[in-house]
Amino acid sequence: MASRDPRWVFKDRPSVGLIAGLVATGLCALVSFSFDLRHGDPVHFLIALALALAPVPVLLAAVLALDRMEPEPRGNLVFAFGWGAGVAVLVAGVVNSLNLLYLWQSAMLEQTEARNLAATFGAPLVEETMKGLVLLGLLRFRRAELDGPTDGVIYASMVGLGFAMSENVSYYVSALGDTGAQGLAVTAVLRGVLSPFAHPLFTSMIGIAVAYAAQRHRPGQVGVIAAGWVGAMLLHGIWNGFTLYAGFTGLAGAYLLLMTVLLVLIGVVVRDRRRIVGLIQTYLPAYQATGLVGPQDVYMLSSLPGRRQARHWARTNGGRAGLRAMTDYQLAATELGLLHERAAHRTIGERTFDEEQYALLQCMAEARRSFPAAAVPAGGQENGAAPWSRPPGGRAP
């Protein structure tokens, strides 16, 4: 075991399956975009694509800001976004079109009525199912990455943002073709400015449910996931129904509902961050005898400002190598606390716990050896506070 690279536990190397999955999602996105290109001329398509891409960097930054305490593997995040932008949009678009065709021709409904019914009752079922499948895949194949509701929200938001981006291209192309620049402006404001987080918020209901199931081996997990799925579809259906049937009043009510859900999710994330801090403060002091963790380190690891201060100090005094060492140390220490929680919930076996504990401790040891020389005072931390751990008042805890 000592001959194995200890950084395997971070799982940050892309697998063959991930690469194949990204290729598949990319091809699906291209097929979806080709449909949009057929429905509008190339200029309209490029305008729509530019408008759909414009808010994505800001939205991704907002989601990834939640992921600073225990960052998720980049490959998983990219795949979730790609699934939403490619596979989910393509399949949902085909199924939604078939539903609309059935309501319009077989059910003998007017075109407008058929569109409204399909959007209110059919689209939420199809779209949330396609987006939720990637979360079930994470539960099945990457269960250990779902450490709490924050992770569920992050993955759900990534797939939701990818879906919304590709879907917006279709809406913008249609708006340009049907009503010109004025219709495009209205659609862009409604979808890109007033409700950019709609799809992420819907799917976050599934994400939280899946993350809850990942943390426990108890009866009723299927019911929890089903409840999250129903919640996502209800939110989606209410949003679509209110905006289609109730005019401006309905739009205001739907928007108020989304803002309420957003505030609740923010509260969930804040509470989950406190839980992770509690794990660090509970389990890491037991490792003081190893020399890898001291009271100052626990203090530093327990707050985002403390972590940021430590990384800044490491980069200032040790360059990129120092920054990488401090980042690895923080991640390994956080993962160690989460590993203890998984063991307490009995979601991993004793052998898995021992292997990952050993690897994480090796990562922490290697990281500390790479810290700048001034990082640890002569004679050990007990003779003085580590430079990164001093609070604003200048005294270490």
Short mmCIF file of C-alpha atoms in Angstrom, two decimals:
data_model
loop_
_atom_site.label_atom_id
_atom_site.label_comp_id
_atom_site.label_asym_id
_atom_site.label_seq_id
_atom_site.Cartn_x
_atom_site.Cartn_y
_atom_site.Cartn_z
CA MET A 1 0.00 0.00 0.00
CA ALA A 2 2.90 2.34 0.66
CA SER A 3 3.95 2.09 -3.01
CA ARG A 4 0.64 3.55 -4.23
CA ASP A 5 0.41 7.23 -5.03
CA PRO A 6 -1.56 8.57 -2.03
CA ARG A 7 -3.29 11.19 -4.18
CA TRP A 8 -5.48 8.43 -5.67
CA VAL A 9 -7.93 9.16 -2.89
CA PHE A 10 -8.68 12.58 -4.42
CA LYS A 11 -10.00 10.79 -7.53
CA ASP A 12 -9.06 13.73 -9.78
CA ARG A 13 -7.76 11.78 -12.77
CA PRO A 14 -10.17 11.36 -15.70
CA SER A 15 -11.16 7.75 -16.35
CA VAL A 16 -11.79 6.13 -19.71
CA GLY A 17 -15.50 6.00 -18.86
CA LEU A 18 -15.54 9.75 -18.15
CA ILE A 19 -13.80 10.55 -21.43
CA ALA A 20 -16.24 8.33 -23.35
CA GLY A 21 -19.16 9.96 -21.56
CA LEU A 22 -17.94 13.43 -22.45
CA VAL A 23 -17.61 12.43 -26.09
CA ALA A 24 -21.18 11.09 -26.06
CA THR A 25 -22.59 14.21 -24.41
CA GLY A 26 -20.69 16.41 -26.84
CA LEU A 27 -22.11 14.56 -29.82
CA CYS A 28 -25.63 14.88 -28.40
CA ALA A 29 -25.12 18.62 -27.95
CA LEU A 30 -24.00 18.93 -31.57
CA VAL A 31 -27.09 17.04 -32.75
CA SER A 32 -29.31 19.29 -30.64
CA PHE A 33 -27.65 22.41 -32.03
CA SER A 34 -28.04 21.06 -35.57
CA PHE A 35 -31.81 20.97 -35.04
CA ASP A 36 -31.72 24.60 -33.92
CA LEU A 37 -29.64 25.48 -36.97
CA ARG A 38 -32.20 23.85 -39.27
CA HIS A 39 -35.05 25.84 -37.69
CA GLY A 40 -33.30 29.17 -38.19
CA ASP A 41 -30.69 30.67 -40.44
CA PRO A 42 -27.00 30.57 -39.38
CA VAL A 43 -26.97 34.21 -38.28
CA HIS A 44 -29.97 33.68 -36.00
CA PHE A 45 -28.33 30.57 -34.57
CA LEU A 46 -25.05 32.34 -33.82
CA ILE A 47 -26.89 35.23 -32.13
CA ALA A 48 -28.91 32.78 -30.05
CA LEU A 49 -25.82 30.78 -29.12
CA ALA A 50 -23.94 33.91 -28.04
CA LEU A 51 -26.85 35.06 -25.86
CA ALA A 52 -27.19 31.60 -24.30
CA LEU A 53 -23.46 31.40 -23.53
CA ALA A 54 -23.10 34.95 -22.17
CA PRO A 55 -24.40 34.38 -18.62
CA VAL A 56 -22.89 30.89 -18.23
CA PRO A 57 -19.49 31.96 -16.76
CA VAL A 58 -21.19 34.08 -14.09
CA LEU A 59 -23.69 31.35 -13.25
CA LEU A 60 -20.97 28.69 -13.06
CA ALA A 61 -18.92 30.93 -10.78
CA ALA A 62 -21.92 31.33 -8.47
CA VAL A 63 -22.41 27.56 -8.26
CA LEU A 64 -18.71 26.76 -7.81
CA ALA A 65 -18.51 29.34 -5.02
CA LEU A 66 -20.52 26.84 -2.97
CA ASP A 67 -17.85 24.20 -3.61
CA ARG A 68 -14.89 25.75 -1.80
CA MET A 69 -14.89 23.75 1.42
CA GLU A 70 -14.69 20.31 -0.18
CA PRO A 71 -14.26 20.72 -3.96
CA GLU A 72 -15.80 18.08 -6.18
CA PRO A 73 -13.73 16.34 -8.88
CA ARG A 74 -13.66 18.53 -11.95
CA GLY A 75 -14.42 15.59 -14.22
CA ASN A 76 -17.69 14.90 -12.42
CA LEU A 77 -18.73 18.54 -12.67
CA VAL A 78 -17.89 18.74 -16.37
CA PHE A 79 -19.78 15.53 -17.07
CA ALA A 80 -22.87 16.76 -15.19
CA PHE A 81 -22.85 20.01 -17.18
CA GLY A 82 -22.29 18.13 -20.44
CA TRP A 83 -25.09 15.68 -19.68
CA GLY A 84 -27.51 18.54 -19.20
CA ALA A 85 -26.32 20.41 -22.30
CA GLY A 86 -26.26 17.32 -24.52
CA VAL A 87 -28.04 14.10 -23.63
CA ALA A 88 -30.80 15.57 -21.46
CA VAL A 89 -31.69 18.38 -23.88
CA LEU A 90 -31.66 16.13 -26.95
CA VAL A 91 -33.83 13.36 -25.48
CA ALA A 92 -36.19 15.79 -23.76
CA GLY A 93 -36.56 17.80 -26.97
CA VAL A 94 -37.51 14.73 -28.99
CA VAL A 95 -39.98 13.43 -26.39
CA ASN A 96 -41.52 16.85 -25.82
CA SER A 97 -42.00 17.27 -29.57
CA LEU A 98 -43.75 13.89 -29.78
CA ASN A 99 -45.99 14.81 -26.85
CA LEU A 100 -46.87 18.09 -28.50
CA LEU A 101 -47.60 16.34 -31.80
CA TYR A 102 -49.91 13.88 -30.05
CA LEU A 103 -51.85 16.61 -28.24
CA TRP A 104 -52.12 18.69 -31.40
CA GLN A 105 -53.15 15.99 -33.86
CA SER A 106 -54.48 12.94 -32.00
CA ALA A 107 -56.15 14.82 -29.15
CA MET A 108 -57.45 17.46 -31.60
CA LEU A 109 -56.37 20.44 -29.49
CA GLU A 110 -55.58 23.92 -30.71
CA GLN A 111 -51.87 24.50 -31.19
CA THR A 112 -51.60 27.06 -28.36
CA GLU A 113 -53.56 24.88 -25.94
CA ALA A 114 -51.48 21.85 -26.87
CA ARG A 115 -48.24 23.77 -26.27
CA ASN A 116 -49.41 25.03 -22.87
CA LEU A 117 -50.52 21.56 -21.73
CA ALA A 118 -47.29 19.94 -22.93
CA ALA A 119 -45.18 22.61 -21.19
CA THR A 120 -47.12 22.44 -17.92
CA PHE A 121 -47.61 18.70 -17.50
CA GLY A 122 -45.38 16.88 -19.97
CA ALA A 123 -42.13 18.87 -20.03
CA PRO A 124 -41.51 18.81 -16.24
CA LEU A 125 -41.81 15.01 -16.16
CA VAL A 126 -39.54 14.46 -19.14
CA GLU A 127 -36.93 17.13 -18.41
CA GLU A 128 -36.53 16.48 -14.69
CA THR A 129 -36.26 12.76 -15.38
CA MET A 130 -33.49 13.28 -17.92
CA LYS A 131 -31.61 15.67 -15.65
CA GLY A 132 -32.11 13.46 -12.61
CA LEU A 133 -30.61 10.40 -14.32
CA VAL A 134 -27.10 11.80 -14.00
CA LEU A 135 -27.66 12.21 -10.26
CA LEU A 136 -28.75 8.59 -10.00
CA GLY A 137 -25.60 7.70 -11.91
CA LEU A 138 -23.51 9.54 -9.33
CA LEU A 139 -25.33 7.68 -6.57
CA ARG A 140 -24.57 4.37 -8.26
CA PHE A 141 -21.00 4.92 -9.45
CA ARG A 142 -19.66 7.90 -7.43
CA ARG A 143 -21.52 7.52 -4.16
CA ALA A 144 -18.53 8.60 -2.08
CA GLU A 145 -18.55 12.02 -3.77
CA LEU A 146 -22.02 12.82 -2.40
CA ASP A 147 -20.98 13.93 1.08
CA GLY A 148 -24.02 16.06 1.87
CA PRO A 149 -26.81 18.24 0.48
CA THR A 150 -24.34 20.84 -0.80
CA ASP A 151 -22.88 18.27 -3.18
CA GLY A 152 -26.37 17.37 -4.37
CA VAL A 153 -27.15 21.03 -5.03
CA ILE A 154 -23.85 21.55 -6.87
CA TYR A 155 -24.26 18.58 -9.22
CA ALA A 156 -27.93 19.37 -9.81
CA SER A 157 -27.04 22.97 -10.59
CA MET A 158 -24.35 21.93 -13.05
CA VAL A 159 -26.71 19.67 -15.01
CA GLY A 160 -29.44 22.32 -14.78
CA LEU A 161 -27.17 25.08 -16.11
CA GLY A 162 -26.07 22.89 -19.00
CA PHE A 163 -29.69 22.08 -19.84
CA ALA A 164 -30.80 25.72 -19.61
CA MET A 165 -27.94 26.89 -21.84
CA SER A 166 -28.81 24.51 -24.68
CA GLU A 167 -32.55 25.00 -24.25
CA ASN A 168 -32.13 28.78 -24.40
CA VAL A 169 -30.54 28.47 -27.83
CA SER A 170 -33.75 26.85 -29.10
CA TYR A 171 -35.95 29.50 -27.47
CA TYR A 172 -33.87 32.37 -28.81
CA VAL A 173 -33.84 30.95 -32.36
CA SER A 174 -37.63 30.54 -32.25
CA ALA A 175 -38.12 34.05 -30.85
CA LEU A 176 -35.99 35.59 -33.60
CA GLY A 177 -37.82 33.69 -36.30
CA ASP A 178 -41.33 34.36 -34.95
CA THR A 179 -41.24 37.89 -33.56
CA GLY A 180 -37.86 39.33 -34.50
CA ALA A 181 -35.55 41.39 -32.31
CA GLN A 182 -38.29 42.54 -29.93
CA GLY A 183 -39.38 38.98 -29.19
CA LEU A 184 -35.77 37.94 -28.73
CA ALA A 185 -35.19 40.75 -26.23
CA VAL A 186 -38.24 39.75 -24.16
CA THR A 187 -37.28 36.07 -24.20
CA ALA A 188 -33.67 36.82 -23.28
CA VAL A 189 -34.74 38.94 -20.31
CA LEU A 190 -37.23 36.33 -19.07
CA ARG A 191 -34.90 33.35 -19.43
CA GLY A 192 -31.40 34.78 -19.13
CA VAL A 193 -31.92 37.57 -16.60
CA LEU A 194 -35.03 36.92 -14.49
CA SER A 195 -34.83 33.13 -14.21
CA PRO A 196 -31.31 31.86 -14.98
CA PHE A 197 -31.38 29.56 -11.95
CA ALA A 198 -34.79 28.03 -12.65
CA HIS A 199 -33.55 24.68 -13.96
CA PRO A 200 -30.83 24.34 -11.28
CA LEU A 201 -33.40 25.07 -8.56
CA PHE A 202 -35.86 22.51 -9.91
CA THR A 203 -33.27 19.74 -10.13
CA SER A 204 -31.76 20.61 -6.74
CA MET A 205 -34.77 18.90 -5.17
CA ILE A 206 -33.53 15.64 -6.71
CA GLY A 207 -29.93 16.46 -5.83
CA ILE A 208 -30.68 16.90 -2.14
CA ALA A 209 -32.73 13.70 -2.04
CA VAL A 210 -29.99 11.69 -3.78
CA ALA A 211 -27.32 13.11 -1.46
CA TYR A 212 -29.43 12.16 1.55
CA ALA A 213 -29.75 8.62 0.22
CA ALA A 214 -26.00 8.42 -0.40
CA GLN A 215 -25.25 9.12 3.26
CA ARG A 216 -27.47 6.40 4.71
CA HIS A 217 -28.19 2.71 4.35
CA ARG A 218 -31.75 2.71 5.62
CA PRO A 219 -35.18 1.62 4.39
CA GLY A 220 -37.12 4.30 2.62
CA GLN A 221 -34.31 5.67 0.44
CA VAL A 222 -36.34 5.04 -2.70
CA GLY A 223 -39.18 7.03 -1.17
CA VAL A 224 -36.87 9.94 -0.38
CA ILE A 225 -35.54 10.03 -3.94
CA ALA A 226 -39.08 9.76 -5.32
CA ALA A 227 -40.17 12.66 -3.12
CA GLY A 228 -37.31 14.78 -4.42
CA TRP A 229 -38.24 13.85 -7.98
CA VAL A 230 -41.88 14.81 -7.43
CA GLY A 231 -40.78 18.07 -5.82
CA ALA A 232 -38.63 18.95 -8.84
CA MET A 233 -41.46 18.20 -11.27
CA LEU A 234 -43.99 20.16 -9.21
CA LEU A 235 -41.76 23.23 -9.05
CA HIS A 236 -41.12 22.99 -12.76
CA GLY A 237 -44.79 22.51 -13.58
CA ILE A 238 -45.91 25.36 -11.32
CA TRP A 239 -43.37 27.70 -12.91
CA ASN A 240 -44.44 26.80 -16.44
CA GLY A 241 -48.16 26.83 -15.62
CA PHE A 242 -48.12 30.16 -13.82
CA THR A 243 -46.15 31.89 -16.57
CA LEU A 244 -48.33 30.45 -19.36
CA TYR A 245 -51.83 30.70 -17.86
CA ALA A 246 -51.74 33.61 -15.40
CA GLY A 247 -49.89 36.33 -17.29
CA PHE A 248 -47.84 38.89 -15.40
CA THR A 249 -49.45 38.00 -12.07
CA GLY A 250 -48.54 34.37 -12.58
CA LEU A 251 -44.99 35.30 -13.53
CA ALA A 252 -44.65 37.34 -10.34
CA GLY A 253 -46.02 34.47 -8.24
CA ALA A 254 -43.74 31.94 -9.92
CA TYR A 255 -40.75 34.23 -9.45
CA LEU A 256 -41.59 34.64 -5.75
CA LEU A 257 -41.75 30.85 -5.44
CA LEU A 258 -38.29 30.47 -7.02
CA MET A 259 -36.81 33.11 -4.73
CA THR A 260 -38.26 31.30 -1.71
CA VAL A 261 -36.75 28.01 -2.85
CA LEU A 262 -33.41 29.75 -3.47
CA LEU A 263 -33.36 31.18 0.06
CA VAL A 264 -34.18 27.76 1.51
CA LEU A 265 -31.34 26.16 -0.47
CA ILE A 266 -28.92 28.83 0.73
CA GLY A 267 -29.93 27.97 4.28
CA VAL A 268 -29.37 24.27 3.57
CA VAL A 269 -25.88 24.97 2.19
CA VAL A 270 -24.93 27.16 5.17
CA ARG A 271 -26.09 24.50 7.60
CA ASP A 272 -24.20 21.82 5.68
CA ARG A 273 -21.00 23.88 5.81
CA ARG A 274 -21.37 24.09 9.59
CA ARG A 275 -21.74 20.32 9.63
CA ILE A 276 -18.43 19.88 7.80
CA VAL A 277 -16.72 22.30 10.18
CA GLY A 278 -18.13 20.26 13.06
CA LEU A 279 -16.65 17.07 11.58
CA ILE A 280 -13.24 18.71 11.31
CA GLN A 281 -13.38 19.93 14.89
CA THR A 282 -14.63 16.55 16.14
CA TYR A 283 -12.35 14.08 14.37
CA LEU A 284 -9.10 15.83 13.49
CA PRO A 285 -7.85 16.59 17.03
CA ALA A 286 -7.46 12.81 17.51
CA TYR A 287 -4.62 12.92 14.96
CA GLN A 288 -2.46 15.38 16.90
CA ALA A 289 -0.16 12.53 17.94
CA THR A 290 0.80 12.02 14.29
CA GLY A 291 2.25 15.51 14.11
CA LEU A 292 0.10 16.25 11.07
CA VAL A 293 -2.60 18.26 12.85
CA GLY A 294 -2.41 20.83 15.59
CA PRO A 295 -4.94 23.17 17.22
CA GLN A 296 -3.88 25.93 14.83
CA ASP A 297 -4.57 23.70 11.85
CA VAL A 298 -8.05 22.83 13.09
CA TYR A 299 -8.72 26.53 13.55
CA MET A 300 -7.52 27.27 10.02
CA LEU A 301 -9.51 24.43 8.46
CA SER A 302 -12.72 25.49 10.22
CA SER A 303 -13.29 28.69 8.23
CA LEU A 304 -13.13 29.77 4.62
CA PRO A 305 -11.23 33.00 5.48
CA GLY A 306 -8.70 30.93 7.43
CA ARG A 307 -8.21 28.56 4.51
CA ARG A 308 -7.85 31.45 2.10
CA GLN A 309 -5.30 33.14 4.37
CA ALA A 310 -3.30 29.92 4.57
CA ARG A 311 -3.25 29.46 0.79
CA HIS A 312 -2.22 33.08 0.31
CA TRP A 313 0.62 32.66 2.80
CA ALA A 314 1.75 29.41 1.15
CA ARG A 315 1.81 30.95 -2.31
CA THR A 316 3.61 34.08 -1.10
CA ASN A 317 6.33 32.08 0.61
CA GLY A 318 6.46 28.95 -1.52
CA GLY A 319 5.12 29.84 -4.95
CA ARG A 320 2.98 27.38 -6.87
CA ALA A 321 4.47 24.39 -5.08
CA GLY A 322 3.58 25.89 -1.72
CA LEU A 323 0.04 26.68 -2.86
CA ARG A 324 -0.45 23.16 -4.20
CA ALA A 325 0.82 21.69 -0.93
CA MET A 326 -1.53 23.81 1.18
CA THR A 327 -4.48 23.04 -1.12
CA ASP A 328 -3.75 19.31 -0.89
CA TYR A 329 -3.43 19.52 2.88
CA GLN A 330 -6.77 21.30 3.27
CA LEU A 331 -8.58 18.92 0.94
CA ALA A 332 -7.11 15.80 2.56
CA ALA A 333 -7.93 17.03 6.07
CA THR A 334 -11.52 17.82 5.08
CA GLU A 335 -11.91 14.47 3.35
CA LEU A 336 -10.60 12.79 6.50
CA GLY A 337 -13.41 14.29 8.55
CA LEU A 338 -15.97 13.24 5.94
CA LEU A 339 -14.47 9.75 5.85
CA HIS A 340 -15.14 9.39 9.57
CA GLU A 341 -18.73 10.47 9.01
CA ARG A 342 -19.21 7.83 6.29
CA ALA A 343 -17.81 5.22 8.66
CA ALA A 344 -20.13 6.39 11.42
CA HIS A 345 -23.10 6.04 9.05
CA ARG A 346 -21.78 2.63 7.98
CA THR A 347 -21.85 3.50 4.30
CA ILE A 348 -18.30 2.14 3.88
CA GLY A 349 -16.61 -0.97 5.21
CA GLU A 350 -13.67 -1.18 7.60
CA ARG A 351 -11.22 -2.05 4.84
CA THR A 352 -12.26 0.92 2.72
CA PHE A 353 -11.98 3.18 5.74
CA ASP A 354 -8.47 1.94 6.54
CA GLU A 355 -7.26 2.33 2.95
CA GLU A 356 -8.64 5.84 2.50
CA GLN A 357 -7.54 6.95 5.97
CA TYR A 358 -4.00 5.79 5.22
CA ALA A 359 -3.98 7.55 1.84
CA LEU A 360 -5.32 10.80 3.28
CA LEU A 361 -2.76 10.82 6.07
CA GLN A 362 -0.05 10.17 3.48
CA CYS A 363 -1.34 13.14 1.47
CA MET A 364 -1.27 15.35 4.54
CA ALA A 365 2.26 14.22 5.42
CA GLU A 366 3.51 14.81 1.88
CA ALA A 367 1.83 18.22 1.80
CA ARG A 368 3.39 19.30 5.10
CA ARG A 369 6.82 18.25 3.88
CA SER A 370 6.29 20.58 0.91
CA PHE A 371 5.25 23.59 2.99
CA PRO A 372 7.66 26.57 2.96
CA ALA A 373 10.30 26.17 5.66
CA ALA A 374 8.84 28.96 7.77
CA ALA A 375 5.44 27.31 7.90
CA VAL A 376 6.15 25.32 11.06
CA PRO A 377 8.06 27.10 13.83
CA ALA A 378 11.28 25.52 15.05
CA GLY A 379 10.59 22.86 17.61
CA GLY A 380 7.02 22.21 16.45
CA GLN A 381 3.76 24.07 16.57
CA GLU A 382 3.54 23.91 20.31
CA ASN A 383 6.31 26.55 20.52
CA GLY A 384 4.44 29.07 18.39
CA ALA A 385 1.47 29.53 16.13
CA ALA A 386 1.75 28.63 12.48
CA PRO A 387 1.80 31.84 10.40
CA TRP A 388 -1.43 30.98 8.57
CA SER A 389 -3.45 30.38 11.72
CA ARG A 390 -3.38 33.72 13.48
CA PRO A 391 -6.80 35.36 13.76
CA PRO A 392 -7.21 39.09 13.10
CA GLY A 393 -6.30 39.91 16.71
CA GLY A 394 -2.88 38.37 16.17
CA ARG A 395 -3.19 35.52 18.68
CA ALA A 396 -3.57 31.88 17.77
CA PRO A 397 -6.49 30.00 19.32
#
